[in-house]
Amino acid sequence: MNAPPFRLLRLDHVVLRVRDLAAMRAFYCGVLGCAVERDRPELGLLQLRAGESLIDLVPVDGKLGRLGGAAPGAGGRNVDHLCLRVEPFEREALAAYLQAAGANLGEFGERYGADGMGPSQYLQDPEGNTVELKGPPTSPPVDPSAAAGGAP
C-alpha cells in the first residue's frame, strides 16, 4: 500500500452530542477553561477552543443534532473519552480545583498519550462523558519504527 499523501499532526476536534448545552458550556468553559470560538445556534453547534483543538457541542434537539442518533445516555455513547493535554500538572492542586468545582473525579494514573507516558486524571462532564486531563510526559513516546522492528 502506498503511503498517504499527508501527515497526521494532532487531534483537531471532538464532537459531543449533548442534552443540556448550558451545563456542558459551563463545565468546559467555566471549569476546564475552554473559550467559545463560534456559536451557531441556527445549526445547533457551539465550538469551544481547547488549546490547539476544538470541542464541538451539538445539542441533540438542534438542527445538526436531529440528524444524528439517540441522545447520550448510560446505554450508549458516541465517544469513549476525550483527552486534553494540560500544563502544569500538579496532581493535588488539580484534584482540589476540580472537586471544588463539583467535578466527578475518576482514576488517576500514568498513561500513554501522544507525548509519551505521563500523569493523567479522569473526570466526568455533566452528561457522563469521560474527560482525561493529561500532563507532561515522564518518558518519551514509542518510536514507531523501533516498535515495528524497523530502522530509525
mmCIF file with all atom_site columns, C-alpha atoms in Angstrom:
data_model
loop_
_atom_site.group_PDB
_atom_site.id
_atom_site.type_symbol
_atom_site.label_atom_id
_atom_site.label_alt_id
_atom_site.label_comp_id
_atom_site.label_asym_id
_atom_site.label_entity_id
_atom_site.label_seq_id
_atom_site.pdbx_PDB_ins_code
_atom_site.Cartn_x
_atom_site.Cartn_y
_atom_site.Cartn_z
_atom_site.occupancy
_atom_site.B_iso_or_equiv
_atom_site.pdbx_formal_charge
_atom_site.auth_seq_id
_atom_site.auth_comp_id
_atom_site.auth_asym_id
_atom_site.auth_atom_id
_atom_site.pdbx_PDB_model_num
ATOM 1   C CA . MET A 1 1   ? 0.000   0.000  0.000  1.00 0.00 ? 1   MET A CA 1
ATOM 2   C CA . ASN A 1 2   ? 1.267   3.482  -0.833 1.00 0.00 ? 2   ASN A CA 1
ATOM 3   C CA . ALA A 1 3   ? 1.908   5.998  1.915  1.00 0.00 ? 3   ALA A CA 1
ATOM 4   C CA . PRO A 1 4   ? -0.854  8.573  2.307  1.00 0.00 ? 4   PRO A CA 1
ATOM 5   C CA . PRO A 1 5   ? -0.247  11.992 0.764  1.00 0.00 ? 5   PRO A CA 1
ATOM 6   C CA . PHE A 1 6   ? -0.482  13.651 4.173  1.00 0.00 ? 6   PHE A CA 1
ATOM 7   C CA . ARG A 1 7   ? 0.992   13.540 7.676  1.00 0.00 ? 7   ARG A CA 1
ATOM 8   C CA . LEU A 1 8   ? -1.182  13.347 10.780 1.00 0.00 ? 8   LEU A CA 1
ATOM 9   C CA . LEU A 1 9   ? -0.407  16.162 13.213 1.00 0.00 ? 9   LEU A CA 1
ATOM 10  C CA . ARG A 1 10  ? -2.751  16.169 16.266 1.00 0.00 ? 10  ARG A CA 1
ATOM 11  C CA . LEU A 1 11  ? -6.344  15.888 17.323 1.00 0.00 ? 11  LEU A CA 1
ATOM 12  C CA . ASP A 1 12  ? -8.261  18.654 15.536 1.00 0.00 ? 12  ASP A CA 1
ATOM 13  C CA . HIS A 1 13  ? -11.642 18.436 17.226 1.00 0.00 ? 13  HIS A CA 1
ATOM 14  C CA . VAL A 1 14  ? -14.081 16.186 19.042 1.00 0.00 ? 14  VAL A CA 1
ATOM 15  C CA . VAL A 1 15  ? -17.848 16.436 18.585 1.00 0.00 ? 15  VAL A CA 1
ATOM 16  C CA . LEU A 1 16  ? -20.054 15.675 21.575 1.00 0.00 ? 16  LEU A CA 1
ATOM 17  C CA . ARG A 1 17  ? -23.800 15.225 21.179 1.00 0.00 ? 17  ARG A CA 1
ATOM 18  C CA . VAL A 1 18  ? -25.343 16.816 24.267 1.00 0.00 ? 18  VAL A CA 1
ATOM 19  C CA . ARG A 1 19  ? -28.690 17.066 26.058 1.00 0.00 ? 19  ARG A CA 1
ATOM 20  C CA . ASP A 1 20  ? -28.023 20.193 28.194 1.00 0.00 ? 20  ASP A CA 1
ATOM 21  C CA . LEU A 1 21  ? -25.952 22.731 26.245 1.00 0.00 ? 21  LEU A CA 1
ATOM 22  C CA . ALA A 1 22  ? -25.855 25.277 29.085 1.00 0.00 ? 22  ALA A CA 1
ATOM 23  C CA . ALA A 1 23  ? -24.466 22.772 31.601 1.00 0.00 ? 23  ALA A CA 1
ATOM 24  C CA . MET A 1 24  ? -21.900 21.473 29.132 1.00 0.00 ? 24  MET A CA 1
ATOM 25  C CA . ARG A 1 25  ? -20.809 25.004 28.180 1.00 0.00 ? 25  ARG A CA 1
ATOM 26  C CA . ALA A 1 26  ? -20.475 25.923 31.859 1.00 0.00 ? 26  ALA A CA 1
ATOM 27  C CA . PHE A 1 27  ? -18.327 22.822 32.507 1.00 0.00 ? 27  PHE A CA 1
ATOM 28  C CA . TYR A 1 28  ? -15.996 23.081 29.519 1.00 0.00 ? 28  TYR A CA 1
ATOM 29  C CA . CYS A 1 29  ? -15.625 26.892 29.722 1.00 0.00 ? 29  CYS A CA 1
ATOM 30  C CA . GLY A 1 30  ? -16.052 27.555 33.430 1.00 0.00 ? 30  GLY A CA 1
ATOM 31  C CA . VAL A 1 31  ? -14.255 24.516 34.849 1.00 0.00 ? 31  VAL A CA 1
ATOM 32  C CA . LEU A 1 32  ? -11.784 23.421 32.153 1.00 0.00 ? 32  LEU A CA 1
ATOM 33  C CA . GLY A 1 33  ? -11.044 26.868 30.705 1.00 0.00 ? 33  GLY A CA 1
ATOM 34  C CA . CYS A 1 34  ? -12.226 26.481 27.109 1.00 0.00 ? 34  CYS A CA 1
ATOM 35  C CA . ALA A 1 35  ? -13.344 29.602 25.248 1.00 0.00 ? 35  ALA A CA 1
ATOM 36  C CA . VAL A 1 36  ? -16.262 29.966 22.864 1.00 0.00 ? 36  VAL A CA 1
ATOM 37  C CA . GLU A 1 37  ? -14.833 30.204 19.358 1.00 0.00 ? 37  GLU A CA 1
ATOM 38  C CA . ARG A 1 38  ? -18.027 30.064 17.289 1.00 0.00 ? 38  ARG A CA 1
ATOM 39  C CA . ASP A 1 39  ? -21.674 29.888 18.274 1.00 0.00 ? 39  ASP A CA 1
ATOM 40  C CA . ARG A 1 40  ? -24.033 28.765 15.508 1.00 0.00 ? 40  ARG A CA 1
ATOM 41  C CA . PRO A 1 41  ? -27.436 28.441 17.228 1.00 0.00 ? 41  PRO A CA 1
ATOM 42  C CA . GLU A 1 42  ? -29.229 28.188 13.870 1.00 0.00 ? 42  GLU A CA 1
ATOM 43  C CA . LEU A 1 43  ? -27.331 24.933 13.277 1.00 0.00 ? 43  LEU A CA 1
ATOM 44  C CA . GLY A 1 44  ? -27.251 23.768 16.867 1.00 0.00 ? 44  GLY A CA 1
ATOM 45  C CA . LEU A 1 45  ? -23.448 23.994 17.145 1.00 0.00 ? 45  LEU A CA 1
ATOM 46  C CA . LEU A 1 46  ? -21.216 25.552 19.794 1.00 0.00 ? 46  LEU A CA 1
ATOM 47  C CA . GLN A 1 47  ? -17.489 25.342 19.071 1.00 0.00 ? 47  GLN A CA 1
ATOM 48  C CA . LEU A 1 48  ? -15.101 25.698 22.004 1.00 0.00 ? 48  LEU A CA 1
ATOM 49  C CA . ARG A 1 49  ? -11.371 26.350 21.772 1.00 0.00 ? 49  ARG A CA 1
ATOM 50  C CA . ALA A 1 50  ? -9.339  23.872 23.849 1.00 0.00 ? 50  ALA A CA 1
ATOM 51  C CA . GLY A 1 51  ? -5.716  24.895 23.301 1.00 0.00 ? 51  GLY A CA 1
ATOM 52  C CA . GLU A 1 52  ? -4.831  23.868 19.741 1.00 0.00 ? 52  GLU A CA 1
ATOM 53  C CA . SER A 1 53  ? -8.027  21.822 19.352 1.00 0.00 ? 53  SER A CA 1
ATOM 54  C CA . LEU A 1 54  ? -11.780 22.327 19.306 1.00 0.00 ? 54  LEU A CA 1
ATOM 55  C CA . ILE A 1 55  ? -14.584 20.661 21.206 1.00 0.00 ? 55  ILE A CA 1
ATOM 56  C CA . ASP A 1 56  ? -17.878 20.941 19.330 1.00 0.00 ? 56  ASP A CA 1
ATOM 57  C CA . LEU A 1 57  ? -21.075 20.699 21.364 1.00 0.00 ? 57  LEU A CA 1
ATOM 58  C CA . VAL A 1 58  ? -24.118 19.650 19.318 1.00 0.00 ? 58  VAL A CA 1
ATOM 59  C CA . PRO A 1 59  ? -27.453 19.694 21.176 1.00 0.00 ? 59  PRO A CA 1
ATOM 60  C CA . VAL A 1 60  ? -29.477 16.621 20.196 1.00 0.00 ? 60  VAL A CA 1
ATOM 61  C CA . ASP A 1 61  ? -32.593 18.771 19.741 1.00 0.00 ? 61  ASP A CA 1
ATOM 62  C CA . GLY A 1 62  ? -30.881 21.196 17.305 1.00 0.00 ? 62  GLY A CA 1
ATOM 63  C CA . LYS A 1 63  ? -30.725 21.082 13.511 1.00 0.00 ? 63  LYS A CA 1
ATOM 64  C CA . LEU A 1 64  ? -27.479 19.073 13.393 1.00 0.00 ? 64  LEU A CA 1
ATOM 65  C CA . GLY A 1 65  ? -28.361 17.029 16.463 1.00 0.00 ? 65  GLY A CA 1
ATOM 66  C CA . ARG A 1 66  ? -31.623 15.769 14.955 1.00 0.00 ? 66  ARG A CA 1
ATOM 67  C CA . LEU A 1 67  ? -29.591 14.310 12.074 1.00 0.00 ? 67  LEU A CA 1
ATOM 68  C CA . GLY A 1 68  ? -27.666 12.023 14.454 1.00 0.00 ? 68  GLY A CA 1
ATOM 69  C CA . GLY A 1 69  ? -28.734 9.133  16.632 1.00 0.00 ? 69  GLY A CA 1
ATOM 70  C CA . ALA A 1 70  ? -30.125 8.971  20.123 1.00 0.00 ? 70  ALA A CA 1
ATOM 71  C CA . ALA A 1 71  ? -29.063 11.329 22.896 1.00 0.00 ? 71  ALA A CA 1
ATOM 72  C CA . PRO A 1 72  ? -26.084 10.262 25.002 1.00 0.00 ? 72  PRO A CA 1
ATOM 73  C CA . GLY A 1 73  ? -27.063 8.043  27.910 1.00 0.00 ? 73  GLY A CA 1
ATOM 74  C CA . ALA A 1 74  ? -25.990 5.169  30.105 1.00 0.00 ? 74  ALA A CA 1
ATOM 75  C CA . GLY A 1 75  ? -26.943 2.629  27.421 1.00 0.00 ? 75  GLY A CA 1
ATOM 76  C CA . GLY A 1 76  ? -24.691 4.030  24.738 1.00 0.00 ? 76  GLY A CA 1
ATOM 77  C CA . ARG A 1 77  ? -22.321 6.866  23.967 1.00 0.00 ? 77  ARG A CA 1
ATOM 78  C CA . ASN A 1 78  ? -20.755 8.041  20.771 1.00 0.00 ? 78  ASN A CA 1
ATOM 79  C CA . VAL A 1 79  ? -17.401 8.903  22.432 1.00 0.00 ? 79  VAL A CA 1
ATOM 80  C CA . ASP A 1 80  ? -15.404 6.784  24.912 1.00 0.00 ? 80  ASP A CA 1
ATOM 81  C CA . HIS A 1 81  ? -13.410 9.760  26.202 1.00 0.00 ? 81  HIS A CA 1
ATOM 82  C CA . LEU A 1 82  ? -11.558 12.827 25.096 1.00 0.00 ? 82  LEU A CA 1
ATOM 83  C CA . CYS A 1 83  ? -8.112  13.751 26.335 1.00 0.00 ? 83  CYS A CA 1
ATOM 84  C CA . LEU A 1 84  ? -6.895  17.295 26.881 1.00 0.00 ? 84  LEU A CA 1
ATOM 85  C CA . ARG A 1 85  ? -3.174  17.925 27.359 1.00 0.00 ? 85  ARG A CA 1
ATOM 86  C CA . VAL A 1 86  ? -2.632  20.332 30.259 1.00 0.00 ? 86  VAL A CA 1
ATOM 87  C CA . GLU A 1 87  ? 0.304   22.116 31.898 1.00 0.00 ? 87  GLU A CA 1
ATOM 88  C CA . PRO A 1 88  ? 1.211   22.468 34.625 1.00 0.00 ? 88  PRO A CA 1
ATOM 89  C CA . PHE A 1 89  ? 0.016   19.183 36.068 1.00 0.00 ? 89  PHE A CA 1
ATOM 90  C CA . GLU A 1 90  ? 0.161   19.369 39.850 1.00 0.00 ? 90  GLU A CA 1
ATOM 91  C CA . ARG A 1 91  ? -1.990  16.463 40.978 1.00 0.00 ? 91  ARG A CA 1
ATOM 92  C CA . GLU A 1 92  ? -3.088  17.805 44.371 1.00 0.00 ? 92  GLU A CA 1
ATOM 93  C CA . ALA A 1 93  ? -3.895  21.295 43.078 1.00 0.00 ? 93  ALA A CA 1
ATOM 94  C CA . LEU A 1 94  ? -5.691  19.841 40.060 1.00 0.00 ? 94  LEU A CA 1
ATOM 95  C CA . ALA A 1 95  ? -7.816  17.476 42.173 1.00 0.00 ? 95  ALA A CA 1
ATOM 96  C CA . ALA A 1 96  ? -8.646  20.187 44.721 1.00 0.00 ? 96  ALA A CA 1
ATOM 97  C CA . TYR A 1 97  ? -9.715  22.591 41.978 1.00 0.00 ? 97  TYR A CA 1
ATOM 98  C CA . LEU A 1 98  ? -11.866 20.026 40.176 1.00 0.00 ? 98  LEU A CA 1
ATOM 99  C CA . GLN A 1 99  ? -13.532 18.823 43.393 1.00 0.00 ? 99  GLN A CA 1
ATOM 100 C CA . ALA A 1 100 ? -14.283 22.415 44.438 1.00 0.00 ? 100 ALA A CA 1
ATOM 101 C CA . ALA A 1 101 ? -15.884 22.912 41.010 1.00 0.00 ? 101 ALA A CA 1
ATOM 102 C CA . GLY A 1 102 ? -18.122 19.898 41.664 1.00 0.00 ? 102 GLY A CA 1
ATOM 103 C CA . ALA A 1 103 ? -16.472 17.646 39.089 1.00 0.00 ? 103 ALA A CA 1
ATOM 104 C CA . ASN A 1 104 ? -16.818 13.900 39.496 1.00 0.00 ? 104 ASN A CA 1
ATOM 105 C CA . LEU A 1 105 ? -13.216 12.622 39.612 1.00 0.00 ? 105 LEU A CA 1
ATOM 106 C CA . GLY A 1 106 ? -12.256 9.215  38.310 1.00 0.00 ? 106 GLY A CA 1
ATOM 107 C CA . GLU A 1 107 ? -8.970  7.321  38.330 1.00 0.00 ? 107 GLU A CA 1
ATOM 108 C CA . PHE A 1 108 ? -5.566  8.985  38.460 1.00 0.00 ? 108 PHE A CA 1
ATOM 109 C CA . GLY A 1 109 ? -2.600  7.196  36.890 1.00 0.00 ? 109 GLY A CA 1
ATOM 110 C CA . GLU A 1 110 ? 0.328   7.195  34.491 1.00 0.00 ? 110 GLU A CA 1
ATOM 111 C CA . ARG A 1 111 ? -0.980  6.658  30.981 1.00 0.00 ? 111 ARG A CA 1
ATOM 112 C CA . TYR A 1 112 ? 0.396   6.710  27.475 1.00 0.00 ? 112 TYR A CA 1
ATOM 113 C CA . GLY A 1 113 ? -0.573  9.553  25.139 1.00 0.00 ? 113 GLY A CA 1
ATOM 114 C CA . ALA A 1 114 ? 0.700   11.471 22.136 1.00 0.00 ? 114 ALA A CA 1
ATOM 115 C CA . ASP A 1 115 ? 3.687   12.824 24.083 1.00 0.00 ? 115 ASP A CA 1
ATOM 116 C CA . GLY A 1 116 ? 4.541   9.505  25.809 1.00 0.00 ? 116 GLY A CA 1
ATOM 117 C CA . MET A 1 117 ? 3.823   8.297  29.341 1.00 0.00 ? 117 MET A CA 1
ATOM 118 C CA . GLY A 1 118 ? 2.645   10.893 31.809 1.00 0.00 ? 118 GLY A CA 1
ATOM 119 C CA . PRO A 1 119 ? 0.261   11.703 34.635 1.00 0.00 ? 119 PRO A CA 1
ATOM 120 C CA . SER A 1 120 ? -3.420  11.507 33.854 1.00 0.00 ? 120 SER A CA 1
ATOM 121 C CA . GLN A 1 121 ? -6.651  12.320 35.699 1.00 0.00 ? 121 GLN A CA 1
ATOM 122 C CA . TYR A 1 122 ? -10.048 11.100 34.559 1.00 0.00 ? 122 TYR A CA 1
ATOM 123 C CA . LEU A 1 123 ? -13.244 13.001 35.361 1.00 0.00 ? 123 LEU A CA 1
ATOM 124 C CA . GLN A 1 124 ? -16.831 13.133 34.134 1.00 0.00 ? 124 GLN A CA 1
ATOM 125 C CA . ASP A 1 125 ? -18.555 16.071 32.464 1.00 0.00 ? 125 ASP A CA 1
ATOM 126 C CA . PRO A 1 126 ? -22.176 16.888 33.397 1.00 0.00 ? 126 PRO A CA 1
ATOM 127 C CA . GLU A 1 127 ? -23.557 14.380 30.874 1.00 0.00 ? 127 GLU A CA 1
ATOM 128 C CA . GLY A 1 128 ? -21.317 11.479 31.885 1.00 0.00 ? 128 GLY A CA 1
ATOM 129 C CA . ASN A 1 129 ? -18.672 11.771 29.160 1.00 0.00 ? 129 ASN A CA 1
ATOM 130 C CA . THR A 1 130 ? -15.217 10.828 30.373 1.00 0.00 ? 130 THR A CA 1
ATOM 131 C CA . VAL A 1 131 ? -12.588 13.552 30.071 1.00 0.00 ? 131 VAL A CA 1
ATOM 132 C CA . GLU A 1 132 ? -8.888  12.814 30.609 1.00 0.00 ? 132 GLU A CA 1
ATOM 133 C CA . LEU A 1 133 ? -6.565  15.621 31.649 1.00 0.00 ? 133 LEU A CA 1
ATOM 134 C CA . LYS A 1 134 ? -3.022  14.626 30.617 1.00 0.00 ? 134 LYS A CA 1
ATOM 135 C CA . GLY A 1 135 ? 0.143   16.167 31.997 1.00 0.00 ? 135 GLY A CA 1
ATOM 136 C CA . PRO A 1 136 ? 3.639   16.448 30.520 1.00 0.00 ? 136 PRO A CA 1
ATOM 137 C CA . PRO A 1 137 ? 5.486   13.278 29.579 1.00 0.00 ? 137 PRO A CA 1
ATOM 138 C CA . THR A 1 138 ? 7.598   11.389 32.102 1.00 0.00 ? 138 THR A CA 1
ATOM 139 C CA . SER A 1 139 ? 9.022   9.235  29.290 1.00 0.00 ? 139 SER A CA 1
ATOM 140 C CA . PRO A 1 140 ? 9.062   9.885  25.533 1.00 0.00 ? 140 PRO A CA 1
ATOM 141 C CA . PRO A 1 141 ? 6.666   8.315  23.050 1.00 0.00 ? 141 PRO A CA 1
ATOM 142 C CA . VAL A 1 142 ? 7.493   5.000  21.429 1.00 0.00 ? 142 VAL A CA 1
ATOM 143 C CA . ASP A 1 143 ? 9.481   5.274  18.196 1.00 0.00 ? 143 ASP A CA 1
ATOM 144 C CA . PRO A 1 144 ? 7.103   3.679  15.640 1.00 0.00 ? 144 PRO A CA 1
ATOM 145 C CA . SER A 1 145 ? 9.970   2.295  13.570 1.00 0.00 ? 145 SER A CA 1
ATOM 146 C CA . ALA A 1 146 ? 11.538  0.674  16.664 1.00 0.00 ? 146 ALA A CA 1
ATOM 147 C CA . ALA A 1 147 ? 8.184   -0.769 17.740 1.00 0.00 ? 147 ALA A CA 1
ATOM 148 C CA . ALA A 1 148 ? 7.748   -2.275 14.282 1.00 0.00 ? 148 ALA A CA 1
ATOM 149 C CA . GLY A 1 149 ? 11.269  -3.652 14.320 1.00 0.00 ? 149 GLY A CA 1
ATOM 150 C CA . GLY A 1 150 ? 12.482  -1.337 11.562 1.00 0.00 ? 150 GLY A CA 1
ATOM 151 C CA . ALA A 1 151 ? 15.420  1.003  11.349 1.00 0.00 ? 151 ALA A CA 1
ATOM 152 C CA . PRO A 1 152 ? 15.089  4.566  12.736 1.00 0.00 ? 152 PRO A CA 1
#
